[in-house]
């Protein structure tokens, strides 16, 4: 099988010319010998001497001189330049990538042994501070539609798939590979080559960075809108796109037990130092027809229990004039169990989210209720929040570098489609108690779920049948601290969380296809 190996020589590369030569050298020493090379060249430097020195076997090499063109145009030129059976694209624009000697041979055999292959990607090594880390990627399925999913830096595309898939538009400036893999996946298989030990296809030399759940807030708006349009096109082609306003029904009426406007359910485990501020932020609401249901899931000996009891009759912080604080105790740390059991005893018409280490602004419930009152088809209200940081002394300060998180990707026209691309629905979230009873929070029964995204499946189900209302003002304070669950997340945890939500996306896409039929 003839392969066209495509790589960059880029003026924006974050590494030296010498390191680029190592990438090129790793191509020439492949054990699979039936290949040609296309170099996408947008640098002013002359690379003919390096090519001549390495090309001892007279491999056919084409150097395509480029201007400031987007990756989509560059790839299209590289693919059109060759009549090969497949194209091995090395994305070495900003990081040095070195192929293992047997990579091309392995890829060729994989294509031969499988039918209808469109794209192959594989696990890789990352060399960081002279230490090699094995990066293991997730296997593709119909629910892997996030634009930030790691598919690596090396991709094999069959010529058949490129010929028979929708082409990447030249208008795509930021997300060419995202667009290409989604389009190929519509008709062809995306195969993942896994590594157990010393079996990676290539090595990337780079400095990895710590996981930050707020990274997406700093992404370019143009890039985000482009990725949204790419996903929308994909969903339309596979029959999973939900048109604006389609399938909306009215939310269920409140039950007879709903004697209050809202129930704020707070699951908590061993956080006595935070729970008081959370409770008091509910009791300070401008709407007084609310209650607090604290669900301690660390058992009777959890120190949070005593902190909560201080707000109940007989406690030193009890005030009969303030909203009631109710207490449930479980001896299992299962968030779905906490929320579902809280909803079962709730006396509010609506649930309002509050994590145990965060706080509501005084007008939060008032603004949420106003949105519900505007339309009976609204089945969920999502607010906006600020990010604060708590120091060792207990003082909190606003993190000014993070803008107010409005989740404005939740547009009226396309928010529920875009939800499949992004990793969160926004906060705080509010849901009618009757819908919670009908659908229910996840209790970790989905594959890979482990106290993460416990309401993500429910959010998707609600958005498929009901309109999502928005509060654009910040009505919630997220408090970052060293003990937070989004702090110092390791890669295994990230992967497990992504597996869980991608499975939920898969189910949602399958539901949407049936719904549209």
Coordinates of C-alpha atoms in Angstrom, one line a residue:
X1 CA 0.0 0.0 0.0
X2 CA 1.5 3.3 -1.1
X3 CA 1.4 6.0 1.6
X4 CA 1.8 9.7 1.4
X5 CA 3.5 10.9 4.6
X6 CA 2.7 14.6 5.3
X7 CA 4.5 16.8 7.7
X8 CA 5.2 20.4 8.3
X9 CA 8.2 22.7 8.3
X10 CA 6.7 25.7 10.0
X11 CA 7.9 29.1 10.9
X12 CA 5.8 29.0 14.0
X13 CA 7.3 25.7 15.3
X14 CA 8.2 25.9 19.0
X15 CA 11.4 23.8 18.5
X16 CA 14.7 24.0 16.6
X17 CA 15.6 23.1 13.0
X18 CA 17.7 20.3 14.4
X19 CA 14.7 18.8 16.1
X20 CA 12.6 19.1 12.9
X21 CA 15.3 17.0 11.2
X22 CA 14.7 14.3 13.7
X23 CA 11.1 14.1 12.7
X24 CA 12.0 13.9 9.1
X25 CA 14.7 11.2 9.9
X26 CA 12.1 9.1 11.7
X27 CA 10.2 9.0 8.4
X28 CA 13.1 7.8 6.3
X29 CA 14.0 4.9 8.6
X30 CA 10.5 3.3 8.5
X31 CA 10.5 -0.5 8.1
X32 CA 7.5 0.0 5.8
X33 CA 9.2 1.3 2.6
X34 CA 6.4 2.1 0.2
X35 CA 5.9 5.8 0.8
X36 CA 6.4 9.3 -0.5
X37 CA 6.8 12.5 1.4
X38 CA 4.9 15.8 1.2
X39 CA 6.4 18.7 3.3
X40 CA 4.1 21.6 4.0
X41 CA 6.6 24.4 4.1
X42 CA 5.8 27.9 5.3
X43 CA 9.2 29.0 6.6
X44 CA 11.8 31.2 5.0
X45 CA 14.6 28.8 5.7
X46 CA 16.0 26.5 3.0
X47 CA 15.6 22.8 3.9
X48 CA 17.0 21.3 0.7
X49 CA 20.3 20.3 2.3
X50 CA 18.7 18.4 5.1
X51 CA 16.4 16.6 2.7
X52 CA 19.2 15.6 0.4
X53 CA 21.4 14.3 3.3
X54 CA 18.6 12.1 4.5
X55 CA 17.1 10.9 1.2
X56 CA 19.6 8.2 0.4
X57 CA 16.9 5.9 -1.1
X58 CA 15.6 8.4 -3.6
X59 CA 12.2 8.7 -2.0
X60 CA 9.8 10.9 -3.9
X61 CA 9.5 14.2 -2.0
X62 CA 7.3 17.2 -2.7
X63 CA 7.8 20.5 -0.9
X64 CA 4.6 22.6 -1.0
X65 CA 5.4 26.3 -0.3
X66 CA 2.6 27.8 1.7
X67 CA 1.5 31.2 2.7
X68 CA -0.5 32.0 5.9
X69 CA -3.1 29.4 5.0
X70 CA -5.3 27.5 7.5
X71 CA -4.6 23.9 8.3
X72 CA -7.7 22.9 6.3
X73 CA -6.2 24.3 3.1
X74 CA -2.8 22.9 3.8
X75 CA -4.2 19.4 4.2
X76 CA -6.3 19.6 1.1
X77 CA -3.2 20.6 -0.9
X78 CA -1.2 17.7 0.6
X79 CA -3.8 15.1 -0.1
X80 CA -4.5 16.3 -3.7
X81 CA -0.7 16.2 -4.3
X82 CA -0.6 12.4 -4.1
X83 CA -2.3 9.4 -5.6
X84 CA -1.3 7.2 -2.7
X85 CA -3.6 4.7 -1.1
X86 CA -3.4 6.4 2.2
X87 CA -2.1 9.6 3.9
X88 CA -0.1 9.6 7.2
X89 CA -0.4 13.1 8.6
X90 CA 2.1 14.2 11.2
X91 CA 0.9 17.3 13.0
X92 CA 4.3 18.7 14.0
X93 CA 3.5 22.3 13.6
X94 CA 4.2 23.3 17.2
X95 CA 5.6 20.1 18.8
X96 CA 8.3 17.8 17.8
X97 CA 6.9 14.4 16.7
X98 CA 9.1 11.3 16.1
X99 CA 7.7 8.2 14.6
X100 CA 8.7 4.8 15.8
X101 CA 10.4 2.8 13.1
X102 CA 7.6 0.3 12.7
X103 CA 4.7 2.8 12.8
X104 CA 4.0 2.8 9.0
X105 CA 4.2 -1.0 8.7
X106 CA 1.8 -1.4 11.7
X107 CA -0.7 1.1 10.1
X108 CA -0.6 -0.7 6.8
X109 CA -1.3 -4.1 8.3
X110 CA -4.2 -2.6 10.3
X111 CA -5.8 -1.2 7.2
X112 CA -5.4 -4.6 5.5
X113 CA -6.9 -6.5 8.4
X114 CA -10.0 -4.3 8.8
X115 CA -12.9 -3.4 6.5
X116 CA -14.1 0.1 5.8
X117 CA -11.3 1.9 7.6
X118 CA -11.3 5.7 7.3
X119 CA -8.9 6.9 10.0
X120 CA -6.4 5.3 12.4
X121 CA -4.9 7.0 15.4
X122 CA -2.9 5.5 18.2
X123 CA -1.5 5.9 21.7
X124 CA 1.7 7.8 22.0
X125 CA 4.6 8.8 24.3
X126 CA 5.2 12.2 25.7
X127 CA 8.7 13.2 26.6
X128 CA 8.6 15.7 29.4
X129 CA 11.7 16.8 31.4
X130 CA 13.5 13.7 30.2
X131 CA 10.7 11.5 31.5
X132 CA 8.6 9.4 29.1
X133 CA 4.9 9.2 29.8
X134 CA 2.5 6.8 28.0
X135 CA -0.5 8.7 26.7
X136 CA -3.4 6.3 26.2
X137 CA -6.3 7.6 24.1
X138 CA -10.0 6.7 24.2
X139 CA -11.6 4.5 21.5
X140 CA -13.9 6.3 19.1
X141 CA -17.6 5.8 19.1
X142 CA -20.6 7.9 18.0
X143 CA -20.7 9.8 21.2
X144 CA -17.1 11.1 20.9
X145 CA -18.1 14.5 19.5
X146 CA -16.2 16.8 21.8
X147 CA -13.8 19.1 20.0
X148 CA -11.2 18.9 22.8
X149 CA -10.9 15.1 22.7
X150 CA -7.3 14.0 22.3
X151 CA -6.8 11.9 19.1
X152 CA -3.1 12.5 19.2
X153 CA -0.7 14.1 16.7
X154 CA -0.4 11.4 14.0
X155 CA -3.4 10.3 11.8
X156 CA -3.6 7.8 9.0
X157 CA -6.4 8.5 6.5
X158 CA -7.3 6.1 3.7
X159 CA -7.7 7.7 0.3
X160 CA -11.0 6.0 -0.1
X161 CA -12.4 7.7 3.0
X162 CA -11.1 11.1 1.9
X163 CA -12.6 10.6 -1.5
X164 CA -16.1 9.5 -0.3
X165 CA -16.5 11.8 2.8
X166 CA -17.6 15.4 2.9
X167 CA -14.4 17.6 2.3
X168 CA -13.1 19.9 5.0
X169 CA -14.2 23.4 4.1
X170 CA -11.5 26.0 3.3
X171 CA -13.4 28.3 5.7
X172 CA -12.3 26.1 8.7
X173 CA -9.6 28.1 10.4
X174 CA -9.0 26.4 13.7
X175 CA -10.6 22.9 13.8
X176 CA -9.6 21.1 10.6
X177 CA -8.9 17.7 12.2
X178 CA -12.1 17.9 14.3
X179 CA -14.1 18.6 11.1
X180 CA -12.3 15.8 9.2
X181 CA -12.7 13.1 11.7
X182 CA -16.4 13.8 12.2
X183 CA -17.0 13.7 8.5
X184 CA -15.0 10.5 8.0
X185 CA -16.8 8.8 11.0
X186 CA -20.2 9.2 9.2
X187 CA -19.3 6.6 6.6
X188 CA -16.1 4.9 7.8
X189 CA -14.5 3.4 10.9
X190 CA -12.2 5.3 13.1
X191 CA -9.7 2.8 14.6
X192 CA -7.6 3.2 17.7
X193 CA -4.3 1.3 18.1
X194 CA -3.8 0.8 21.8
X195 CA -0.5 0.4 23.7
X196 CA -0.2 -1.7 26.8
X197 CA 3.6 -1.5 27.3
X198 CA 6.2 0.1 24.9
X199 CA 3.8 -0.1 22.0
X200 CA 3.2 3.6 21.2
X201 CA 3.3 4.6 17.5
X202 CA 5.3 7.8 18.1
X203 CA 6.7 10.2 20.6
X204 CA 5.8 13.9 21.2
X205 CA 8.4 16.2 22.8
X206 CA 6.4 18.8 24.8
X207 CA 5.7 20.3 28.1
X208 CA 2.3 19.0 29.3
X209 CA 0.3 21.3 31.5
X210 CA -1.9 20.7 34.5
X211 CA -5.6 20.1 33.8
X212 CA -7.8 23.2 34.3
X213 CA -11.5 22.9 34.1
X214 CA -11.7 26.6 33.1
X215 CA -9.3 26.4 30.1
X216 CA -12.2 26.5 27.7
X217 CA -13.2 30.0 28.9
X218 CA -9.9 31.3 27.5
X219 CA -10.4 29.7 24.1
X220 CA -11.0 32.1 21.2
X221 CA -14.7 32.9 20.5
X222 CA -14.2 32.4 16.8
X223 CA -12.7 28.9 17.4
X224 CA -15.7 28.0 19.6
X225 CA -18.3 29.2 17.1
X226 CA -16.5 27.3 14.3
X227 CA -16.4 24.1 16.4
X228 CA -20.1 24.5 17.1
X229 CA -20.9 24.9 13.4
X230 CA -18.8 21.8 12.6
X231 CA -20.7 19.7 15.1
X232 CA -24.1 21.1 13.9
X233 CA -23.3 20.0 10.4
X234 CA -22.3 16.6 11.6
X235 CA -25.5 16.1 13.6
X236 CA -27.6 17.2 10.7
X237 CA -25.9 14.7 8.4
X238 CA -26.5 11.8 10.8
X239 CA -30.0 12.8 11.6
X240 CA -29.4 13.8 15.3
X241 CA -29.7 17.6 15.0
X242 CA -32.6 19.2 16.9
X243 CA -34.1 22.1 15.1
X244 CA -34.8 25.2 17.2
X245 CA -38.1 24.7 19.1
X246 CA -38.7 21.2 17.8
X247 CA -40.2 18.6 20.1
X248 CA -40.8 21.0 23.0
X249 CA -43.6 20.2 25.5
X250 CA -44.8 21.8 28.7
X251 CA -43.1 20.9 31.9
X252 CA -45.1 18.8 34.3
X253 CA -47.2 20.5 36.9
X254 CA -46.0 20.7 40.5
X255 CA -47.2 18.0 42.8
X256 CA -49.5 18.6 45.8
X257 CA -46.6 18.4 48.2
X258 CA -45.0 21.5 46.6
X259 CA -45.8 24.1 49.2
X260 CA -42.6 26.1 48.7
X261 CA -41.1 27.8 45.6
X262 CA -37.7 26.0 45.7
X263 CA -35.7 23.3 47.4
X264 CA -31.9 23.8 47.5
X265 CA -30.4 20.3 47.8
X266 CA -26.8 20.2 49.0
X267 CA -24.9 16.9 49.0
X268 CA -21.8 17.0 51.2
X269 CA -19.0 14.8 52.5
X270 CA -16.7 16.0 55.3
X271 CA -16.9 19.7 54.7
X272 CA -17.9 21.3 58.0
X273 CA -15.8 24.3 57.2
X274 CA -17.8 25.1 54.0
X275 CA -21.4 24.0 54.7
X276 CA -22.3 27.0 57.0
X277 CA -21.6 29.6 54.3
X278 CA -23.6 27.5 51.8
X279 CA -26.6 27.2 54.1
X280 CA -26.6 30.9 55.0
X281 CA -26.5 31.9 51.3
X282 CA -29.8 30.1 50.9
X283 CA -31.3 31.6 54.1
X284 CA -30.4 35.0 52.8
X285 CA -32.5 34.6 49.6
X286 CA -34.9 37.4 48.7
X287 CA -37.5 34.7 48.1
X288 CA -38.3 33.2 51.5
X289 CA -40.4 30.3 50.4
X290 CA -37.4 28.1 50.1
X291 CA -35.8 25.2 52.1
X292 CA -32.4 23.7 52.4
X293 CA -32.0 20.0 52.2
X294 CA -28.5 19.0 53.2
X295 CA -27.6 15.4 52.4
X296 CA -24.6 14.2 54.3
X297 CA -23.2 11.1 52.7
X298 CA -20.4 10.4 55.1
X299 CA -22.5 8.7 57.7
X300 CA -23.5 9.7 61.2
X301 CA -19.8 10.3 62.2
X302 CA -19.2 12.8 59.4
X303 CA -18.4 16.1 61.2
X304 CA -20.6 18.0 58.7
X305 CA -23.6 16.5 60.5
X306 CA -23.1 18.6 63.7
X307 CA -22.5 21.8 61.6
X308 CA -25.9 21.3 59.9
X309 CA -27.7 20.5 63.2
X310 CA -26.7 23.9 64.4
X311 CA -29.3 25.4 62.0
X312 CA -32.1 23.1 63.2
X313 CA -34.3 23.6 66.2
X314 CA -32.2 23.6 69.4
X315 CA -29.0 24.5 67.5
X316 CA -27.1 27.7 68.3
X317 CA -27.7 29.1 64.8
X318 CA -31.4 28.1 64.5
X319 CA -33.7 31.0 63.5
X320 CA -37.4 30.1 63.0
X321 CA -37.8 33.2 60.8
X322 CA -35.4 31.9 58.3
X323 CA -35.9 29.1 55.7
X324 CA -35.9 25.6 57.2
X325 CA -32.7 23.4 57.1
X326 CA -33.5 19.7 56.7
X327 CA -31.0 16.9 57.1
X328 CA -30.6 13.5 55.4
X329 CA -27.8 11.2 56.3
X330 CA -26.4 8.4 54.0
X331 CA -23.4 6.2 54.6
X332 CA -22.6 6.0 50.9
X333 CA -20.9 8.7 48.9
X334 CA -23.2 8.5 45.9
X335 CA -24.3 11.9 44.5
X336 CA -27.2 10.5 42.5
X337 CA -28.5 8.8 45.7
X338 CA -28.2 12.2 47.5
X339 CA -30.1 14.2 44.9
X340 CA -32.8 11.6 44.3
X341 CA -33.5 11.1 48.0
X342 CA -33.5 14.9 48.5
X343 CA -36.0 15.3 45.7
X344 CA -38.3 12.7 47.2
X345 CA -38.8 14.7 50.3
X346 CA -38.6 18.1 48.7
X347 CA -41.5 20.6 49.3
X348 CA -40.3 23.0 46.7
X349 CA -41.7 23.3 43.1
X350 CA -38.1 23.5 41.8
X351 CA -34.7 22.2 42.7
X352 CA -31.9 24.7 42.7
X353 CA -28.3 23.5 42.6
X354 CA -25.8 24.4 45.3
X355 CA -22.5 22.6 45.9
X356 CA -21.4 22.4 49.5
X357 CA -18.4 24.6 49.0
X358 CA -20.1 27.3 46.8
X359 CA -22.7 30.0 47.5
X360 CA -25.8 31.5 46.0
X361 CA -26.2 35.2 45.6
X362 CA -29.2 36.6 47.5
X363 CA -31.3 37.1 44.4
X364 CA -30.5 33.7 42.8
X365 CA -33.9 32.0 43.4
X366 CA -35.8 35.1 42.5
X367 CA -34.2 35.3 39.1
X368 CA -34.5 31.6 38.4
X369 CA -38.3 31.7 39.2
X370 CA -38.8 34.7 36.9
X371 CA -37.4 32.7 34.0
X372 CA -39.7 29.7 34.7
X373 CA -42.7 32.1 34.9
X374 CA -41.9 33.4 31.4
X375 CA -42.7 30.1 29.6
X376 CA -44.4 26.8 30.7
X377 CA -42.2 24.9 28.2
X378 CA -39.0 25.7 30.1
X379 CA -37.8 22.4 31.7
X380 CA -34.6 23.7 33.2
X381 CA -33.0 27.0 34.1
X382 CA -29.2 27.5 33.9
X383 CA -27.6 30.6 35.5
X384 CA -24.2 32.2 35.4
X385 CA -21.4 32.3 38.0
X386 CA -18.3 33.9 39.1
X387 CA -15.1 32.0 40.2
X388 CA -13.7 32.9 43.6
X389 CA -10.7 31.5 45.4
X390 CA -10.4 30.7 49.1
X391 CA -7.0 31.1 50.8
X392 CA -5.5 29.4 53.9
X393 CA -7.0 32.1 56.2
X394 CA -10.5 31.4 54.9
X395 CA -10.9 34.7 53.0
X396 CA -12.3 34.5 49.5
X397 CA -11.3 36.7 46.5
X398 CA -12.8 37.0 43.1
X399 CA -10.5 35.5 40.3
X400 CA -10.6 38.4 38.0
X401 CA -8.7 36.6 35.2
X402 CA -11.7 34.3 34.7
X403 CA -14.7 36.2 33.3
X404 CA -18.2 35.7 34.5
X405 CA -19.2 32.2 33.2
X406 CA -22.4 32.8 31.3
X407 CA -22.2 29.7 29.0
X408 CA -23.4 31.8 26.1
X409 CA -22.9 28.8 23.9
X410 CA -26.4 27.9 25.3
X411 CA -28.2 29.9 22.6
X412 CA -31.9 29.7 22.1
X413 CA -31.4 28.3 18.6
X414 CA -28.6 25.7 19.1
X415 CA -27.7 25.3 22.8
X416 CA -29.0 21.8 23.2
X417 CA -27.0 20.6 20.1
X418 CA -23.9 22.4 21.3
X419 CA -24.3 20.7 24.7
X420 CA -22.9 17.5 23.0
X421 CA -19.7 19.3 22.3
X422 CA -18.9 20.9 25.6
X423 CA -18.3 19.3 28.9
X424 CA -20.8 21.1 31.1
X425 CA -24.3 22.6 31.0
X426 CA -23.4 25.6 33.2
X427 CA -24.3 26.5 36.8
X428 CA -26.3 26.9 38.8
X429 CA -28.9 24.5 37.4
X430 CA -32.5 24.4 38.4
X431 CA -35.0 21.6 37.5
X432 CA -38.7 21.1 38.3
X433 CA -38.9 18.5 41.1
X434 CA -41.5 16.6 39.1
X435 CA -39.0 16.2 36.2
X436 CA -36.3 14.9 38.6
X437 CA -38.8 12.3 39.9
X438 CA -39.6 11.4 36.3
X439 CA -36.0 11.2 35.0
X440 CA -33.8 10.9 38.0
X441 CA -30.1 11.7 38.6
X442 CA -27.5 9.1 37.6
X443 CA -26.6 6.8 40.5
X444 CA -23.4 5.7 38.9
X445 CA -25.2 3.0 36.9
X446 CA -23.8 4.2 33.5
X447 CA -20.5 2.8 32.4
X448 CA -17.5 4.6 33.9
X449 CA -19.7 6.9 36.0
X450 CA -18.2 7.6 39.4
X451 CA -19.8 10.7 41.1
X452 CA -19.2 12.8 38.0
X453 CA -21.7 14.3 35.7
X454 CA -24.5 12.9 37.8
X455 CA -27.1 15.2 36.1
X456 CA -25.6 15.4 32.7
X457 CA -27.8 12.6 31.3
X458 CA -30.8 14.3 32.8
X459 CA -29.9 17.7 31.3
X460 CA -29.7 16.1 27.9
X461 CA -33.0 14.3 28.2
X462 CA -34.7 17.5 29.4
X463 CA -33.2 19.6 26.6
X464 CA -34.5 17.1 24.0
X465 CA -38.1 17.7 25.2
X466 CA -38.1 21.2 26.9
X467 CA -36.8 24.6 26.4
X468 CA -33.8 25.7 28.5
X469 CA -34.1 29.0 30.2
X470 CA -31.2 31.2 31.1
X471 CA -30.2 33.7 33.8
X472 CA -27.3 35.8 32.4
X473 CA -26.5 37.6 35.6
X474 CA -24.0 36.0 38.0
X475 CA -26.2 34.3 40.7
X476 CA -23.6 31.8 42.0
X477 CA -20.1 31.9 43.5
X478 CA -17.9 28.9 42.7
X479 CA -15.2 28.7 45.4
X480 CA -11.9 27.2 44.3
X481 CA -9.8 25.7 47.0
X482 CA -7.1 23.0 47.5
X483 CA -9.6 20.3 48.4
X484 CA -11.9 20.9 45.5
X485 CA -12.8 18.0 43.2
X486 CA -11.6 20.0 40.1
X487 CA -8.2 20.5 41.6
X488 CA -5.1 18.5 40.5
X489 CA -7.1 15.9 38.5
X490 CA -4.9 13.2 37.1
X491 CA -5.2 11.8 33.6
X492 CA -6.8 8.6 34.6
X493 CA -9.6 10.5 36.3
X494 CA -10.0 12.8 33.3
X495 CA -10.3 9.8 31.0
X496 CA -12.8 8.0 33.2
X497 CA -14.9 11.2 33.4
X498 CA -14.8 11.6 29.7
X499 CA -15.7 8.0 29.2
X500 CA -18.8 8.5 31.4
X501 CA -20.0 11.7 29.6
X502 CA -19.2 10.4 26.1
X503 CA -21.3 7.3 26.9
X504 CA -24.2 9.7 27.8
X505 CA -23.6 11.6 24.6
X506 CA -23.8 8.4 22.7
X507 CA -27.2 7.6 24.2
X508 CA -28.4 11.1 23.6
X509 CA -27.4 11.0 19.9
X510 CA -29.2 7.7 19.5
X511 CA -32.3 9.1 21.2
X512 CA -32.2 12.2 18.9
X513 CA -32.1 10.1 15.8
X514 CA -35.2 8.2 16.9
X515 CA -36.9 11.4 18.0
X516 CA -36.4 13.0 14.6
X517 CA -37.7 9.9 12.8

